[in-house]
C-alpha cells in the first residue's frame, strides 16, 4: 500500500501526516449533495379484524336496521326497551352480561337465529338476524365503529363478548 507524506496546516503550524493512497483517493460526498433513492410506496397494512365487542364491530346504521327488525319481530315478547317480559328474558344490562360474557358473538348470533322467533326460528334471513345482534350490542353500550358486522361464522367466532370497562 502506498503512503505519502502530506502537510496539514493547523493553527499556523505545518504538521507532517502520513496518509494512505487508498484513503486519499476516497471522496466523501457531503450530506447535502447526496441523492437518496426514492422510497417505494409502502401500502398500509390492513386493519386487523376486531377481536372484541369493545372494538366497534358494527356500524350505527346497522344497529338502526337492527332496531327496526327488533321492533317488528322481537319487541312483542322481549319488550320495547329489551327489558324482557313474562315469557322472554331481558336482552340488556345484567341479564345480557350474565348470559353472554366470556362467549363469542357467534354464540349470540347462532342462538338468536336458531331460536327466534319461537314459532318460526330461522325465518328472518341472515341480514336481519345479524342486524338484531348489532342492535342488542348497541343497546348494551358497546361502541359502534367502521365495521359492518357480517353473518360470517368464522369472523363471529373470533369476536369475544367482553365486559364494558367501568
Short mmCIF file of C-alpha atoms in Angstrom, two decimals:
data_model
loop_
_atom_site.label_atom_id
_atom_site.label_comp_id
_atom_site.label_asym_id
_atom_site.label_seq_id
_atom_site.Cartn_x
_atom_site.Cartn_y
_atom_site.Cartn_z
CA UNK A 1 0.00 0.00 0.00
CA UNK A 2 1.44 3.34 -0.99
CA UNK A 3 1.78 6.08 1.58
CA UNK A 4 2.75 9.66 1.11
CA UNK A 5 3.65 12.48 3.33
CA UNK A 6 1.26 15.37 3.47
CA UNK A 7 1.47 18.59 5.34
CA UNK A 8 -1.56 19.84 7.16
CA UNK A 9 -1.57 23.34 8.43
CA UNK A 10 -3.25 23.57 11.77
CA UNK A 11 -3.15 26.68 13.86
CA UNK A 12 -0.47 28.12 11.60
CA UNK A 13 1.98 25.21 12.01
CA UNK A 14 2.72 22.71 9.25
CA UNK A 15 2.43 19.18 10.60
CA UNK A 16 3.61 16.19 8.59
CA UNK A 17 0.97 13.46 8.26
CA UNK A 18 1.33 10.06 6.70
CA UNK A 19 -1.69 9.18 4.59
CA UNK A 20 -2.58 6.10 2.68
CA UNK A 21 -3.03 6.49 -1.06
CA UNK A 22 -6.24 4.50 -0.75
CA UNK A 23 -7.60 6.85 1.88
CA UNK A 24 -6.65 9.87 -0.19
CA UNK A 25 -8.46 8.58 -3.22
CA UNK A 26 -11.76 8.15 -1.40
CA UNK A 27 -14.13 11.04 -1.92
CA UNK A 28 -16.82 11.72 0.61
CA UNK A 29 -19.96 13.45 -0.60
CA UNK A 30 -21.38 15.97 1.83
CA UNK A 31 -24.87 15.03 3.09
CA UNK A 32 -26.46 17.99 1.29
CA UNK A 33 -25.21 16.70 -2.10
CA UNK A 34 -26.35 13.10 -1.64
CA UNK A 35 -29.31 11.87 -3.59
CA UNK A 36 -31.45 9.27 -1.91
CA UNK A 37 -33.11 6.57 -3.88
CA UNK A 38 -36.84 7.22 -3.93
CA UNK A 39 -38.68 5.27 -1.27
CA UNK A 40 -41.01 2.65 -2.58
CA UNK A 41 -44.65 3.27 -1.84
CA UNK A 42 -45.49 1.31 1.26
CA UNK A 43 -49.00 0.00 1.35
CA UNK A 44 -50.61 0.40 4.75
CA UNK A 45 -51.22 -2.88 6.47
CA UNK A 46 -54.86 -3.85 6.52
CA UNK A 47 -56.54 -3.19 9.81
CA UNK A 48 -56.71 -6.24 12.00
CA UNK A 49 -60.18 -7.67 12.29
CA UNK A 50 -61.84 -6.81 15.57
CA UNK A 51 -61.27 -9.25 18.39
CA UNK A 52 -63.75 -7.90 20.91
CA UNK A 53 -67.15 -6.22 21.10
CA UNK A 54 -65.21 -3.26 22.52
CA UNK A 55 -63.54 -2.74 19.11
CA UNK A 56 -66.55 -1.20 17.33
CA UNK A 57 -67.73 -4.26 15.41
CA UNK A 58 -70.94 -2.81 13.92
CA UNK A 59 -71.98 0.49 12.42
CA UNK A 60 -74.62 2.86 13.75
CA UNK A 61 -76.62 2.32 10.54
CA UNK A 62 -76.56 -1.44 11.13
CA UNK A 63 -77.76 -1.01 14.72
CA UNK A 64 -80.63 1.16 13.40
CA UNK A 65 -81.59 -1.55 10.91
CA UNK A 66 -81.43 -3.99 13.80
CA UNK A 67 -83.75 -1.78 15.86
CA UNK A 68 -86.32 -1.85 13.04
CA UNK A 69 -86.07 -5.65 12.74
CA UNK A 70 -86.26 -6.00 16.54
CA UNK A 71 -89.35 -3.79 16.72
CA UNK A 72 -91.04 -5.85 14.00
CA UNK A 73 -90.11 -9.33 15.25
CA UNK A 74 -88.90 -9.26 18.87
CA UNK A 75 -90.38 -6.36 20.87
CA UNK A 76 -93.72 -8.07 21.43
CA UNK A 77 -92.06 -10.63 23.73
CA UNK A 78 -88.78 -9.01 24.80
CA UNK A 79 -90.24 -5.52 25.29
CA UNK A 80 -89.65 -2.24 23.52
CA UNK A 81 -86.67 -1.45 25.75
CA UNK A 82 -85.24 -5.00 25.54
CA UNK A 83 -86.08 -5.44 29.23
CA UNK A 84 -87.87 -8.75 28.85
CA UNK A 85 -91.42 -9.77 29.57
CA UNK A 86 -93.47 -12.53 31.14
CA UNK A 87 -92.33 -15.11 28.61
CA UNK A 88 -88.99 -13.72 27.38
CA UNK A 89 -85.73 -12.75 29.09
CA UNK A 90 -84.24 -9.28 29.08
CA UNK A 91 -81.62 -8.54 26.46
CA UNK A 92 -79.80 -5.70 28.21
CA UNK A 93 -77.99 -5.00 31.44
CA UNK A 94 -77.29 -7.75 33.94
CA UNK A 95 -79.37 -10.30 32.03
CA UNK A 96 -77.29 -9.75 28.89
CA UNK A 97 -73.95 -9.66 30.68
CA UNK A 98 -74.69 -12.76 32.71
CA UNK A 99 -75.81 -14.75 29.65
CA UNK A 100 -73.11 -13.76 27.13
CA UNK A 101 -69.96 -12.60 28.93
CA UNK A 102 -66.98 -14.76 28.04
CA UNK A 103 -68.64 -16.17 24.94
CA UNK A 104 -68.31 -15.15 21.28
CA UNK A 105 -70.57 -13.02 19.09
CA UNK A 106 -71.10 -16.21 17.08
CA UNK A 107 -72.87 -17.66 20.13
CA UNK A 108 -75.30 -14.72 20.25
CA UNK A 109 -75.96 -14.87 16.52
CA UNK A 110 -76.48 -18.64 16.49
CA UNK A 111 -78.82 -18.50 19.47
CA UNK A 112 -80.96 -15.69 18.03
CA UNK A 113 -81.01 -17.18 14.53
CA UNK A 114 -81.81 -20.73 15.61
CA UNK A 115 -84.46 -19.96 18.26
CA UNK A 116 -86.23 -16.75 17.24
CA UNK A 117 -88.98 -16.06 16.66
CA UNK A 118 -90.10 -19.07 18.72
CA UNK A 119 -92.89 -20.06 16.35
CA UNK A 120 -90.70 -19.77 13.22
CA UNK A 121 -86.99 -19.86 14.09
CA UNK A 122 -84.52 -19.04 11.35
CA UNK A 123 -87.07 -17.42 9.04
CA UNK A 124 -85.84 -13.81 9.04
CA UNK A 125 -82.73 -14.28 6.91
CA UNK A 126 -79.07 -13.72 7.81
CA UNK A 127 -79.03 -9.92 7.49
CA UNK A 128 -81.93 -9.16 9.84
CA UNK A 129 -80.54 -11.55 12.46
CA UNK A 130 -77.05 -10.04 12.40
CA UNK A 131 -78.56 -6.54 12.44
CA UNK A 132 -80.57 -7.52 15.55
CA UNK A 133 -77.33 -8.70 17.19
CA UNK A 134 -75.77 -5.30 16.35
CA UNK A 135 -78.78 -3.57 17.91
CA UNK A 136 -78.51 -5.70 21.06
CA UNK A 137 -74.82 -4.82 21.39
CA UNK A 138 -75.58 -1.15 20.84
CA UNK A 139 -78.37 -1.23 23.43
CA UNK A 140 -75.86 -2.66 25.89
CA UNK A 141 -73.49 0.27 25.39
CA UNK A 142 -70.94 -1.33 23.11
CA UNK A 143 -69.41 1.18 20.68
CA UNK A 144 -70.24 1.42 17.01
CA UNK A 145 -67.35 1.55 14.61
CA UNK A 146 -66.45 1.33 10.95
CA UNK A 147 -67.06 -2.40 10.60
CA UNK A 148 -70.34 -3.77 9.34
CA UNK A 149 -70.93 -6.95 11.29
CA UNK A 150 -71.43 -9.85 8.88
CA UNK A 151 -73.20 -13.16 9.39
CA UNK A 152 -69.92 -14.99 8.86
CA UNK A 153 -69.39 -17.69 11.46
CA UNK A 154 -65.59 -17.70 11.24
CA UNK A 155 -65.45 -13.92 11.75
CA UNK A 156 -68.00 -14.02 14.56
CA UNK A 157 -66.10 -16.85 16.30
CA UNK A 158 -63.13 -14.50 16.62
CA UNK A 159 -65.03 -11.72 18.43
CA UNK A 160 -65.23 -12.05 22.21
CA UNK A 161 -68.07 -10.66 24.28
CA UNK A 162 -66.27 -8.69 26.97
CA UNK A 163 -67.42 -6.68 29.90
CA UNK A 164 -67.71 -2.94 29.38
CA UNK A 165 -64.97 -1.06 31.22
CA UNK A 166 -66.16 0.87 34.29
#
